[in-house]
Amino acid sequence: MPIKQLFLCVFLLLSSLISQSNHIQIISIDNISYISLNEFIKTTNFKYKFFDDNNKAIIYHKKNRIVLSGNSSFFLINDDVFHLYTNIIDNKNDFYIPVKSFIMHLKENHLLDNIYLDSSEELLIIDFPDYNISNYFLSERGNGFSITLNSSKTFDEDLIALWITDNNWLSLSIPGAIIDTSSIASIPLKSPIEEIKTVQMKNSAQISFLLNIIPDDFELSSYDNKMVISLYTAQELNAQKIKEEKKKYIIDTVVLDAGHGGKDPGACVQSCSIQEKTITLAVTKKIGEELEKLGMKVIYTRQDDRFVPLNQRTHIANSNDGDLFISIHVNSISNSPRTKGFETYLLRIGKTDDAIKEVEKRENSVIDKYENSSLLYEKLSKINATIIQDANAKQSAHLANLIQQQLAISTNDKLNRGVKQAGFQVLWGVAMPNVLVELGFITNKDERKNLTSSKYQIKIAKSIVNAIMMYKQNYEQNILK
Ligand SMILES: [Zn+2]
């Protein structure tokens, strides 16, 4: 083996150790070096089409198109014309391409970077580098994001430079890295990464990520064939959390409790032909419809004529994360047919004025009369109920006042019997501001007529909705400042 070829072999062996190397035999004609197009295709594995009839070949590489024509010294890279100085030789289903000018243009256009003639100019060498960084993935963390670059080896953390520019490019310079640019570019971009740039240099590579967030801090760790860039965005996430936290304080779910139902008619008059449960359901549904029109979420403890135990009503309210609980009732009084008007009750555990005891006793009587389970209510201790109620007392009172005010405006101020307090069992343990509205007395002739009229029901339903929406507005304005 001649010395020259021996050197070449050693060279090829060495270069194949550091990368996957391929070579094409140079064809020398009249002292001009050519390569065979077919050999070039075979070696590079590029896709191509040969158009025999019009003497043309198109090579496809990445997103580029190289168009060669037989017997022409010009060729195209995409739509740009380049000159080869010497004609391409048409050689029966193959082209001989003037190699020196051809590879110069390929390099200049970054179609192939590692392509060169060996020193003897007998071979064209094409290196396909062993990429050691070919992909990355993004993951979200509680306090930010991390970008993980997978590599075929573990790079020395201390040699890697990581920085972020004022215009939010996060860059990583990795000595010894060979980045597979097209593979990286093929990974779909995901927020917070807006754009990726890679620069391959002789002894290092740089990869840059354009971010749409400004990290408060960032750090790099390199281990187990990967480099992990941690981006901490605590402040941004905190702001997000505060927003979510505030959302919790938006009043958007109202629990409507139509008093009584099913076997429990509530108050009833005229041989029980007019029953409280019917009026409460009708008004409750009208309140609900109005609220839903305004985009509020409505939870009903009942939507038809059924019996729902009091503790079940509380459970429905609490388990649906209601923001407000409104129990709708109708009053009655024996031996006082002239008594009329509406009143709104707040839960007060313990003391109850004598005058109110009758209402309280009647509204709670369902437990003894229909539920046979008064023991059940002892489960919720007085202390617990008091704590829950105290937490909502101020808000409940505010809502009660608004309801009284709005009902007075839409009906008659003379009917305003005010805000009162009593130990209504249905309000025990309701973990949200809560009130019980007694819409009027069915024992009074005028009010009975009103309360059973759909028109009046709509009027008072709208008043209660107004009060709820005013409450919502006041509350959110204070909270969401
Ligand atoms: Zn009632």
GROMACS .gro file of C-alpha atoms and ligand atoms in nm:
model
  482
    1MET     CA    1   0.000   0.000   0.000
    2PRO     CA    2   0.153   0.334  -0.101
    3ILE     CA    3   0.234   0.565   0.189
    4LYS     CA    4  -0.013   0.827   0.071
    5GLN     CA    5  -0.300   0.583   0.081
    6LEU     CA    6  -0.190   0.448   0.416
    7PHE     CA    7  -0.211   0.800   0.560
    8LEU     CA    8  -0.549   0.835   0.408
    9CYS     CA    9  -0.663   0.513   0.570
   10VAL     CA   10  -0.533   0.625   0.908
   11PHE     CA   11  -0.705   0.958   0.857
   12LEU     CA   12  -1.034   0.792   0.769
   13LEU     CA   13  -1.005   0.556   1.061
   14LEU     CA   14  -0.943   0.845   1.299
   15SER     CA   15  -1.219   1.057   1.161
   16SER     CA   16  -1.459   0.765   1.178
   17LEU     CA   17  -1.381   0.737   1.547
   18ILE     CA   18  -1.507   1.085   1.617
   19SER     CA   19  -1.789   1.082   1.370
   20GLN     CA   20  -1.959   0.877   1.111
   21SER     CA   21  -1.759   0.960   0.802
   22ASN     CA   22  -1.827   0.888   0.438
   23HIS     CA   23  -1.632   0.950   0.128
   24ILE     CA   24  -1.688   0.977  -0.243
   25GLN     CA   25  -1.423   0.908  -0.504
   26ILE     CA   26  -1.321   1.216  -0.699
   27ILE     CA   27  -1.335   1.189  -1.076
   28SER     CA   28  -1.073   1.397  -1.250
   29ILE     CA   29  -1.143   1.508  -1.605
   30ASP     CA   30  -0.915   1.760  -1.774
   31ASN     CA   31  -0.771   1.848  -1.435
   32ILE     CA   32  -1.109   1.939  -1.300
   33SER     CA   33  -1.246   1.746  -1.002
   34TYR     CA   34  -1.598   1.608  -1.023
   35ILE     CA   35  -1.818   1.386  -0.814
   36SER     CA   36  -2.087   1.157  -0.939
   37LEU     CA   37  -2.436   1.270  -0.842
   38ASN     CA   38  -2.538   0.907  -0.789
   39GLU     CA   39  -2.246   0.854  -0.551
   40PHE     CA   40  -2.330   1.175  -0.370
   41ILE     CA   41  -2.690   1.060  -0.322
   42LYS     CA   42  -2.583   0.715  -0.211
   43THR     CA   43  -2.345   0.860   0.045
   44THR     CA   44  -2.561   1.134   0.183
   45ASN     CA   45  -2.884   0.940   0.163
   46PHE     CA   46  -3.058   1.257   0.049
   47LYS     CA   47  -3.381   1.223  -0.138
   48TYR     CA   48  -3.369   1.311  -0.503
   49LYS     CA   49  -3.546   1.294  -0.834
   50PHE     CA   50  -3.383   1.257  -1.171
   51PHE     CA   51  -3.569   1.395  -1.468
   52ASP     CA   52  -3.418   1.213  -1.762
   53ASP     CA   53  -3.624   1.389  -2.026
   54ASN     CA   54  -3.528   1.744  -1.936
   55ASN     CA   55  -3.185   1.658  -1.809
   56LYS     CA   56  -3.249   1.778  -1.456
   57ALA     CA   57  -3.202   1.647  -1.102
   58ILE     CA   58  -3.350   1.777  -0.780
   59ILE     CA   59  -3.193   1.694  -0.444
   60TYR     CA   60  -3.398   1.745  -0.131
   61HIS     CA   61  -3.225   1.814   0.195
   62LYS     CA   62  -3.407   1.931   0.509
   63LYS     CA   63  -3.629   2.203   0.370
   64ASN     CA   64  -3.398   2.285   0.082
   65ARG     CA   65  -3.406   2.198  -0.283
   66ILE     CA   66  -3.095   2.176  -0.499
   67VAL     CA   67  -3.166   2.179  -0.873
   68LEU     CA   68  -2.894   2.062  -1.110
   69SER     CA   69  -2.905   2.064  -1.490
   70GLY     CA   70  -2.685   1.866  -1.725
   71ASN     CA   71  -2.446   2.068  -1.944
   72SER     CA   72  -2.501   2.380  -1.737
   73SER     CA   73  -2.263   2.561  -1.507
   74PHE     CA   74  -2.550   2.707  -1.307
   75PHE     CA   75  -2.753   2.539  -1.038
   76LEU     CA   76  -3.020   2.641  -0.792
   77ILE     CA   77  -3.041   2.622  -0.416
   78ASN     CA   78  -3.407   2.686  -0.357
   79ASP     CA   79  -3.466   2.990  -0.578
   80ASP     CA   80  -3.113   3.126  -0.574
   81VAL     CA   81  -2.881   3.076  -0.871
   82PHE     CA   82  -2.520   2.972  -0.812
   83HIS     CA   83  -2.235   2.934  -1.054
   84LEU     CA   84  -2.012   2.627  -1.074
   85TYR     CA   85  -1.765   2.784  -1.323
   86THR     CA   86  -1.760   2.456  -1.514
   87ASN     CA   87  -2.051   2.272  -1.670
   88ILE     CA   88  -2.211   1.974  -1.504
   89ILE     CA   89  -2.136   1.677  -1.726
   90ASP     CA   90  -2.434   1.471  -1.832
   91ASN     CA   91  -2.321   1.109  -1.811
   92LYS     CA   92  -2.613   0.876  -1.886
   93ASN     CA   93  -2.849   0.886  -1.585
   94ASP     CA   94  -2.580   1.050  -1.378
   95PHE     CA   95  -2.428   1.394  -1.350
   96TYR     CA   96  -2.067   1.470  -1.286
   97ILE     CA   97  -2.067   1.780  -1.069
   98PRO     CA   98  -1.767   2.014  -1.042
   99VAL     CA   99  -1.695   1.938  -0.681
  100LYS     CA  100  -1.494   2.234  -0.549
  101SER     CA  101  -1.741   2.506  -0.636
  102PHE     CA  102  -2.033   2.278  -0.552
  103ILE     CA  103  -1.921   2.208  -0.194
  104MET     CA  104  -1.828   2.571  -0.149
  105HIS     CA  105  -2.188   2.671  -0.221
  106LEU     CA  106  -2.327   2.390  -0.006
  107LYS     CA  107  -2.115   2.507   0.286
  108GLU     CA  108  -2.195   2.873   0.234
  109ASN     CA  109  -2.563   2.792   0.239
  110HIS     CA  110  -2.524   2.562   0.541
  111LEU     CA  111  -2.666   2.268   0.357
  112LEU     CA  112  -2.371   2.054   0.454
  113ASP     CA  113  -2.112   2.188   0.694
  114ASN     CA  114  -1.875   1.899   0.731
  115ILE     CA  115  -1.787   1.835   0.372
  116TYR     CA  116  -1.434   1.867   0.237
  117LEU     CA  117  -1.177   1.720   0.005
  118ASP     CA  118  -0.904   1.515   0.157
  119SER     CA  119  -0.554   1.654   0.118
  120SER     CA  120  -0.479   1.432  -0.182
  121GLU     CA  121  -0.796   1.563  -0.345
  122GLU     CA  122  -0.889   1.210  -0.437
  123LEU     CA  123  -1.180   1.181  -0.201
  124LEU     CA  124  -1.468   1.397  -0.094
  125ILE     CA  125  -1.524   1.346   0.277
  126ILE     CA  126  -1.863   1.403   0.433
  127ASP     CA  127  -1.882   1.388   0.810
  128PHE     CA  128  -2.211   1.318   0.971
  129PRO     CA  129  -2.137   1.424   1.322
  130ASP     CA  130  -2.235   1.214   1.617
  131TYR     CA  131  -2.479   1.458   1.760
  132ASN     CA  132  -2.454   1.455   2.133
  133ILE     CA  133  -2.754   1.679   2.189
  134SER     CA  134  -3.055   1.594   1.984
  135ASN     CA  135  -3.361   1.682   2.187
  136TYR     CA  136  -3.502   1.862   2.485
  137PHE     CA  137  -3.823   1.864   2.677
  138LEU     CA  138  -4.004   2.119   2.882
  139SER     CA  139  -4.178   2.050   3.208
  140GLU     CA  140  -4.380   2.264   3.440
  141ARG     CA  141  -4.304   2.278   3.808
  142GLY     CA  142  -4.482   2.430   4.102
  143ASN     CA  143  -4.240   2.721   4.106
  144GLY     CA  144  -4.160   2.752   3.737
  145PHE     CA  145  -4.035   2.542   3.449
  146SER     CA  146  -3.747   2.318   3.361
  147ILE     CA  147  -3.586   2.257   3.025
  148THR     CA  148  -3.406   1.926   3.001
  149LEU     CA  149  -3.155   1.869   2.721
  150ASN     CA  150  -3.085   1.503   2.661
  151SER     CA  151  -2.732   1.422   2.556
  152SER     CA  152  -2.529   1.116   2.473
  153LYS     CA  153  -2.287   1.200   2.751
  154THR     CA  154  -2.275   1.402   3.069
  155PHE     CA  155  -2.121   1.744   3.013
  156ASP     CA  156  -1.913   1.908   3.281
  157GLU     CA  157  -2.146   2.147   3.458
  158ASP     CA  158  -1.865   2.386   3.546
  159LEU     CA  159  -1.774   2.440   3.182
  160ILE     CA  160  -2.125   2.522   3.066
  161ALA     CA  161  -2.220   2.888   3.053
  162LEU     CA  162  -2.582   2.984   3.113
  163TRP     CA  163  -2.712   3.338   3.085
  164ILE     CA  164  -3.021   3.535   3.001
  165THR     CA  165  -3.024   3.851   2.793
  166ASP     CA  166  -3.233   4.162   2.845
  167ASN     CA  167  -3.455   4.062   2.556
  168ASN     CA  168  -3.525   3.732   2.730
  169TRP     CA  169  -3.304   3.490   2.539
  170LEU     CA  170  -3.187   3.216   2.771
  171SER     CA  171  -2.862   3.083   2.629
  172LEU     CA  172  -2.650   2.784   2.703
  173SER     CA  173  -2.298   2.745   2.571
  174ILE     CA  174  -2.175   2.387   2.591
  175PRO     CA  175  -1.812   2.302   2.512
  176GLY     CA  176  -1.784   1.980   2.314
  177ALA     CA  177  -2.149   1.974   2.218
  178ILE     CA  178  -2.271   1.887   1.872
  179ILE     CA  179  -2.631   1.986   1.835
  180ASP     CA  180  -2.867   1.819   1.593
  181THR     CA  181  -3.022   2.143   1.482
  182SER     CA  182  -3.292   1.995   1.263
  183SER     CA  183  -3.402   1.752   1.533
  184ILE     CA  184  -3.421   2.032   1.790
  185ALA     CA  185  -3.608   2.251   1.543
  186SER     CA  186  -3.863   1.977   1.481
  187ILE     CA  187  -3.979   1.979   1.845
  188PRO     CA  188  -4.304   2.179   1.866
  189LEU     CA  189  -4.262   2.498   2.065
  190LYS     CA  190  -4.453   2.523   2.388
  191SER     CA  191  -4.496   2.818   2.621
  192PRO     CA  192  -4.285   2.966   2.780
  193ILE     CA  193  -4.048   2.885   2.489
  194GLU     CA  194  -4.127   3.109   2.193
  195GLU     CA  195  -3.831   3.040   1.969
  196ILE     CA  196  -3.511   2.835   1.962
  197LYS     CA  197  -3.178   2.914   1.799
  198THR     CA  198  -2.877   2.690   1.778
  199VAL     CA  199  -2.526   2.782   1.676
  200GLN     CA  200  -2.275   2.509   1.610
  201MET     CA  201  -1.916   2.620   1.653
  202LYS     CA  202  -1.604   2.417   1.607
  203ASN     CA  203  -1.552   2.325   1.969
  204SER     CA  204  -1.880   2.410   2.127
  205ALA     CA  205  -2.244   2.469   2.061
  206GLN     CA  206  -2.483   2.732   2.176
  207ILE     CA  207  -2.853   2.682   2.218
  208SER     CA  208  -3.081   2.973   2.296
  209PHE     CA  209  -3.444   2.978   2.405
  210LEU     CA  210  -3.659   3.287   2.370
  211LEU     CA  211  -3.886   3.289   2.674
  212ASN     CA  212  -4.219   3.460   2.724
  213ILE     CA  213  -4.166   3.472   3.099
  214ILE     CA  214  -3.903   3.652   3.298
  215PRO     CA  215  -3.760   3.401   3.543
  216ASP     CA  216  -3.677   3.533   3.888
  217ASP     CA  217  -3.389   3.293   3.900
  218PHE     CA  218  -3.243   3.007   3.701
  219GLU     CA  219  -2.987   2.736   3.749
  220LEU     CA  220  -2.828   2.451   3.564
  221SER     CA  221  -2.742   2.102   3.665
  222SER     CA  222  -2.575   1.841   3.448
  223TYR     CA  223  -2.597   1.474   3.537
  224ASP     CA  224  -2.692   1.134   3.392
  225ASN     CA  225  -2.662   1.240   3.027
  226LYS     CA  226  -2.880   1.542   3.069
  227MET     CA  227  -2.863   1.911   3.138
  228VAL     CA  228  -3.151   2.054   3.334
  229ILE     CA  229  -3.217   2.427   3.333
  230SER     CA  230  -3.451   2.522   3.615
  231LEU     CA  231  -3.642   2.845   3.571
  232TYR     CA  232  -3.794   2.982   3.886
  233THR     CA  233  -4.092   3.207   3.843
  234ALA     CA  234  -4.214   3.214   4.199
  235GLN     CA  235  -4.347   3.569   4.177
  236GLU     CA  236  -4.546   3.505   3.863
  237LEU     CA  237  -4.690   3.189   4.004
  238ASN     CA  238  -4.766   3.361   4.330
  239ALA     CA  239  -4.955   3.626   4.140
  240GLN     CA  240  -5.145   3.348   3.967
  241LYS     CA  241  -5.216   3.182   4.300
  242ILE     CA  242  -5.342   3.505   4.450
  243LYS     CA  243  -5.571   3.539   4.151
  244GLU     CA  244  -5.703   3.188   4.206
  245GLU     CA  245  -5.733   3.253   4.576
  246LYS     CA  246  -5.936   3.565   4.503
  247LYS     CA  247  -6.157   3.365   4.271
  248LYS     CA  248  -6.264   3.165   4.573
  249TYR     CA  249  -6.406   3.484   4.715
  250ILE     CA  250  -6.620   3.555   4.417
  251ILE     CA  251  -6.985   3.502   4.494
  252ASP     CA  252  -7.109   3.283   4.214
  253THR     CA  253  -7.290   2.993   4.377
  254VAL     CA  254  -7.614   3.053   4.561
  255VAL     CA  255  -7.790   2.775   4.749
  256LEU     CA  256  -8.165   2.819   4.748
  257ASP     CA  257  -8.364   2.629   5.002
  258ALA     CA  258  -8.736   2.606   4.938
  259GLY     CA  259  -8.877   2.549   5.287
  260HIS     CA  260  -9.065   2.229   5.367
  261GLY     CA  261  -9.187   1.987   5.098
  262GLY     CA  262  -9.332   1.642   5.054
  263LYS     CA  263  -9.496   1.513   5.369
  264ASP     CA  264  -9.412   1.841   5.544
  265PRO     CA  265  -9.646   2.112   5.408
  266GLY     CA  266  -9.518   2.382   5.644
  267ALA     CA  267  -9.779   2.637   5.740
  268CYS     CA  268 -10.117   2.578   5.585
  269VAL     CA  269 -10.453   2.747   5.581
  270GLN     CA  270 -10.802   2.692   5.448
  271SER     CA  271 -10.813   2.326   5.546
  272CYS     CA  272 -10.457   2.302   5.420
  273SER     CA  273 -10.561   2.384   5.064
  274ILE     CA  274 -10.298   2.657   5.066
  275GLN     CA  275  -9.964   2.525   5.181
  276GLU     CA  276  -9.636   2.697   5.261
  277LYS     CA  277  -9.432   2.434   5.071
  278THR     CA  278  -9.601   2.524   4.740
  279ILE     CA  279  -9.536   2.896   4.773
  280THR     CA  280  -9.177   2.852   4.888
  281LEU     CA  281  -9.099   2.624   4.592
  282ALA     CA  282  -9.259   2.862   4.341
  283VAL     CA  283  -9.073   3.168   4.472
  284THR     CA  284  -8.746   2.976   4.510
  285LYS     CA  285  -8.759   2.861   4.148
  286LYS     CA  286  -8.827   3.216   4.032
  287ILE     CA  287  -8.528   3.343   4.231
  288GLY     CA  288  -8.315   3.067   4.079
  289GLU     CA  289  -8.423   3.145   3.723
  290GLU     CA  290  -8.342   3.513   3.768
  291LEU     CA  291  -8.003   3.434   3.920
  292GLU     CA  292  -7.918   3.196   3.638
  293LYS     CA  293  -8.008   3.464   3.385
  294LEU     CA  294  -7.741   3.676   3.554
  295GLY     CA  295  -7.485   3.400   3.517
  296MET     CA  296  -7.497   3.275   3.873
  297LYS     CA  297  -7.478   2.910   3.965
  298VAL     CA  298  -7.781   2.796   4.161
  299ILE     CA  299  -7.798   2.493   4.387
  300TYR     CA  300  -8.144   2.389   4.503
  301THR     CA  301  -8.205   2.179   4.810
  302ARG     CA  302  -8.522   2.071   4.636
  303GLN     CA  303  -8.676   2.146   4.298
  304ASP     CA  304  -8.999   1.959   4.338
  305ASP     CA  305  -9.247   1.863   4.605
  306ARG     CA  306  -9.034   1.629   4.809
  307PHE     CA  307  -8.933   1.594   5.168
  308VAL     CA  308  -8.572   1.688   5.242
  309PRO     CA  309  -8.453   1.658   5.603
  310LEU     CA  310  -8.302   1.977   5.744
  311ASN     CA  311  -7.954   1.835   5.791
  312GLN     CA  312  -7.963   1.714   5.432
  313ARG     CA  313  -8.028   2.071   5.321
  314THR     CA  314  -7.723   2.188   5.514
  315HIS     CA  315  -7.520   1.909   5.359
  316ILE     CA  316  -7.630   2.002   5.005
  317ALA     CA  317  -7.525   2.362   5.070
  318ASN     CA  318  -7.185   2.277   5.215
  319SER     CA  319  -7.094   2.002   4.972
  320ASN     CA  320  -7.165   2.224   4.673
  321ASP     CA  321  -6.936   2.500   4.797
  322GLY     CA  322  -7.217   2.747   4.808
  323ASP     CA  323  -7.129   3.111   4.864
  324LEU     CA  324  -7.468   3.206   5.007
  325PHE     CA  325  -7.754   3.010   5.158
  326ILE     CA  326  -8.105   3.146   5.142
  327SER     CA  327  -8.392   2.957   5.295
  328ILE     CA  328  -8.735   3.066   5.174
  329HIS     CA  329  -9.037   3.036   5.402
  330VAL     CA  330  -9.384   3.171   5.449
  331ASN     CA  331  -9.513   3.283   5.787
  332SER     CA  332  -9.832   3.212   5.972
  333ILE     CA  333  -9.976   3.326   6.300
  334SER     CA  334 -10.279   3.202   6.485
  335ASN     CA  335 -10.547   3.439   6.604
  336SER     CA  336 -10.396   3.748   6.437
  337PRO     CA  337 -10.534   3.770   6.083
  338ARG     CA  338 -10.420   4.130   6.044
  339THR     CA  339 -10.051   4.050   6.099
  340LYS     CA  340  -9.860   4.078   5.774
  341GLY     CA  341  -9.521   4.159   5.632
  342PHE     CA  342  -9.187   4.000   5.555
  343GLU     CA  343  -8.894   3.939   5.782
  344THR     CA  344  -8.546   3.797   5.738
  345TYR     CA  345  -8.386   3.583   6.004
  346LEU     CA  346  -8.030   3.529   6.108
  347LEU     CA  347  -7.937   3.221   6.300
  348ARG     CA  348  -7.878   3.287   6.662
  349ILE     CA  349  -7.793   2.990   6.872
  350GLY     CA  350  -7.923   3.005   7.225
  351LYS     CA  351  -8.134   3.300   7.322
  352THR     CA  352  -8.444   3.371   7.123
  353ASP     CA  353  -8.697   3.643   7.196
  354ASP     CA  354  -9.029   3.509   7.314
  355ALA     CA  355  -9.211   3.676   7.026
  356ILE     CA  356  -9.002   3.484   6.778
  357LYS     CA  357  -9.017   3.152   6.959
  358GLU     CA  358  -9.340   3.062   6.783
  359VAL     CA  359  -9.183   3.101   6.437
  360GLU     CA  360  -8.870   2.917   6.544
  361LYS     CA  361  -9.069   2.636   6.699
  362ARG     CA  362  -9.285   2.594   6.392
  363GLU     CA  363  -8.998   2.601   6.143
  364ASN     CA  364  -8.800   2.354   6.351
  365SER     CA  365  -9.098   2.132   6.426
  366VAL     CA  366  -9.030   1.931   6.113
  367ILE     CA  367  -8.760   1.750   6.307
  368ASP     CA  368  -8.997   1.615   6.571
  369LYS     CA  369  -9.299   1.580   6.347
  370TYR     CA  370  -9.151   1.428   6.034
  371GLU     CA  371  -8.791   1.330   6.083
  372ASN     CA  372  -8.807   1.128   6.408
  373SER     CA  373  -8.441   1.201   6.441
  374SER     CA  374  -8.389   1.494   6.673
  375LEU     CA  375  -8.084   1.309   6.806
  376LEU     CA  376  -7.920   1.356   6.468
  377TYR     CA  377  -7.900   1.726   6.525
  378GLU     CA  378  -7.710   1.685   6.844
  379LYS     CA  379  -7.423   1.549   6.638
  380LEU     CA  380  -7.347   1.898   6.526
  381SER     CA  381  -7.250   2.045   6.855
  382LYS     CA  382  -7.374   2.381   6.959
  383ILE     CA  383  -7.014   2.498   6.980
  384ASN     CA  384  -6.936   2.401   6.621
  385ALA     CA  385  -7.250   2.560   6.489
  386THR     CA  386  -7.172   2.876   6.682
  387ILE     CA  387  -6.819   2.896   6.546
  388ILE     CA  388  -6.941   2.851   6.190
  389GLN     CA  389  -7.217   3.103   6.240
  390ASP     CA  390  -6.991   3.362   6.401
  391ALA     CA  391  -6.758   3.345   6.103
  392ASN     CA  392  -7.042   3.444   5.873
  393ALA     CA  393  -7.244   3.661   6.110
  394LYS     CA  394  -7.145   3.997   5.965
  395GLN     CA  395  -7.198   3.889   5.606
  396SER     CA  396  -7.528   3.718   5.689
  397ALA     CA  397  -7.650   4.035   5.858
  398HIS     CA  398  -7.549   4.242   5.556
  399LEU     CA  399  -7.740   4.010   5.323
  400ALA     CA  400  -8.044   4.009   5.553
  401ASN     CA  401  -8.053   4.388   5.559
  402LEU     CA  402  -8.028   4.407   5.180
  403ILE     CA  403  -8.312   4.158   5.136
  404GLN     CA  404  -8.538   4.352   5.372
  405GLN     CA  405  -8.446   4.677   5.200
  406GLN     CA  406  -8.512   4.545   4.848
  407LEU     CA  407  -8.840   4.376   4.945
  408ALA     CA  408  -8.955   4.702   5.104
  409ILE     CA  409  -8.870   4.896   4.788
  410SER     CA  410  -9.059   4.661   4.557
  411THR     CA  411  -9.362   4.608   4.781
  412ASN     CA  412  -9.443   4.839   5.067
  413ASP     CA  413  -9.218   4.967   5.342
  414LYS     CA  414  -9.503   4.912   5.588
  415LEU     CA  415  -9.458   4.539   5.535
  416ASN     CA  416  -9.094   4.552   5.650
  417ARG     CA  417  -9.082   4.365   5.979
  418GLY     CA  418  -8.704   4.387   5.991
  419VAL     CA  419  -8.412   4.154   6.047
  420LYS     CA  420  -8.456   3.913   6.334
  421GLN     CA  421  -8.264   3.637   6.500
  422ALA     CA  422  -8.374   3.288   6.588
  423GLY     CA  423  -8.235   2.940   6.624
  424PHE     CA  424  -8.353   2.794   6.296
  425GLN     CA  425  -8.222   2.445   6.264
  426VAL     CA  426  -8.187   2.461   5.886
  427LEU     CA  427  -7.921   2.729   5.927
  428TRP     CA  428  -7.717   2.532   6.177
  429GLY     CA  429  -7.379   2.440   6.040
  430VAL     CA  430  -7.426   2.612   5.706
  431ALA     CA  431  -7.069   2.707   5.627
  432MET     CA  432  -7.150   3.023   5.434
  433PRO     CA  433  -7.342   3.344   5.496
  434ASN     CA  434  -7.702   3.238   5.541
  435VAL     CA  435  -8.045   3.382   5.602
  436LEU     CA  436  -8.401   3.261   5.629
  437VAL     CA  437  -8.665   3.478   5.466
  438GLU     CA  438  -9.027   3.469   5.577
  439LEU     CA  439  -9.196   3.617   5.272
  440GLY     CA  440  -9.525   3.703   5.438
  441PHE     CA  441  -9.820   3.565   5.632
  442ILE     CA  442 -10.057   3.325   5.467
  443THR     CA  443 -10.282   3.382   5.763
  444ASN     CA  444 -10.344   3.734   5.630
  445LYS     CA  445 -10.599   3.757   5.351
  446ASP     CA  446 -10.414   4.018   5.139
  447GLU     CA  447 -10.077   3.855   5.169
  448ARG     CA  448 -10.220   3.511   5.101
  449LYS     CA  449 -10.363   3.648   4.777
  450ASN     CA  450 -10.028   3.807   4.689
  451LEU     CA  451  -9.813   3.510   4.783
  452THR     CA  452 -10.017   3.274   4.568
  453SER     CA  453 -10.007   3.508   4.268
  454SER     CA  454  -9.736   3.444   4.014
  455LYS     CA  455  -9.696   3.816   3.945
  456TYR     CA  456  -9.626   3.896   4.310
  457GLN     CA  457  -9.397   3.595   4.340
  458ILE     CA  458  -9.189   3.728   4.049
  459LYS     CA  459  -9.177   4.072   4.209
  460ILE     CA  460  -9.045   3.948   4.543
  461ALA     CA  461  -8.814   3.696   4.374
  462LYS     CA  462  -8.657   3.981   4.176
  463SER     CA  463  -8.616   4.186   4.495
  464ILE     CA  464  -8.429   3.902   4.661
  465VAL     CA  465  -8.214   3.862   4.349
  466ASN     CA  466  -8.137   4.235   4.358
  467ALA     CA  467  -8.028   4.199   4.718
  468ILE     CA  468  -7.805   3.901   4.631
  469MET     CA  469  -7.643   4.087   4.342
  470MET     CA  470  -7.586   4.396   4.557
  471TYR     CA  471  -7.435   4.178   4.825
  472LYS     CA  472  -7.212   4.013   4.564
  473GLN     CA  473  -7.097   4.348   4.431
  474ASN     CA  474  -7.022   4.493   4.775
  475TYR     CA  475  -6.844   4.181   4.887
  476GLU     CA  476  -6.629   4.138   4.578
  477GLN     CA  477  -6.537   4.506   4.571
  478ASN     CA  478  -6.399   4.476   4.921
  479ILE     CA  479  -6.223   4.146   4.865
  480LEU     CA  480  -6.086   4.199   4.517
  481LYS     CA  481  -5.931   4.537   4.579
  482ZN      ZN  482  -9.144   2.746   5.695
   0.00000   0.00000   0.00000
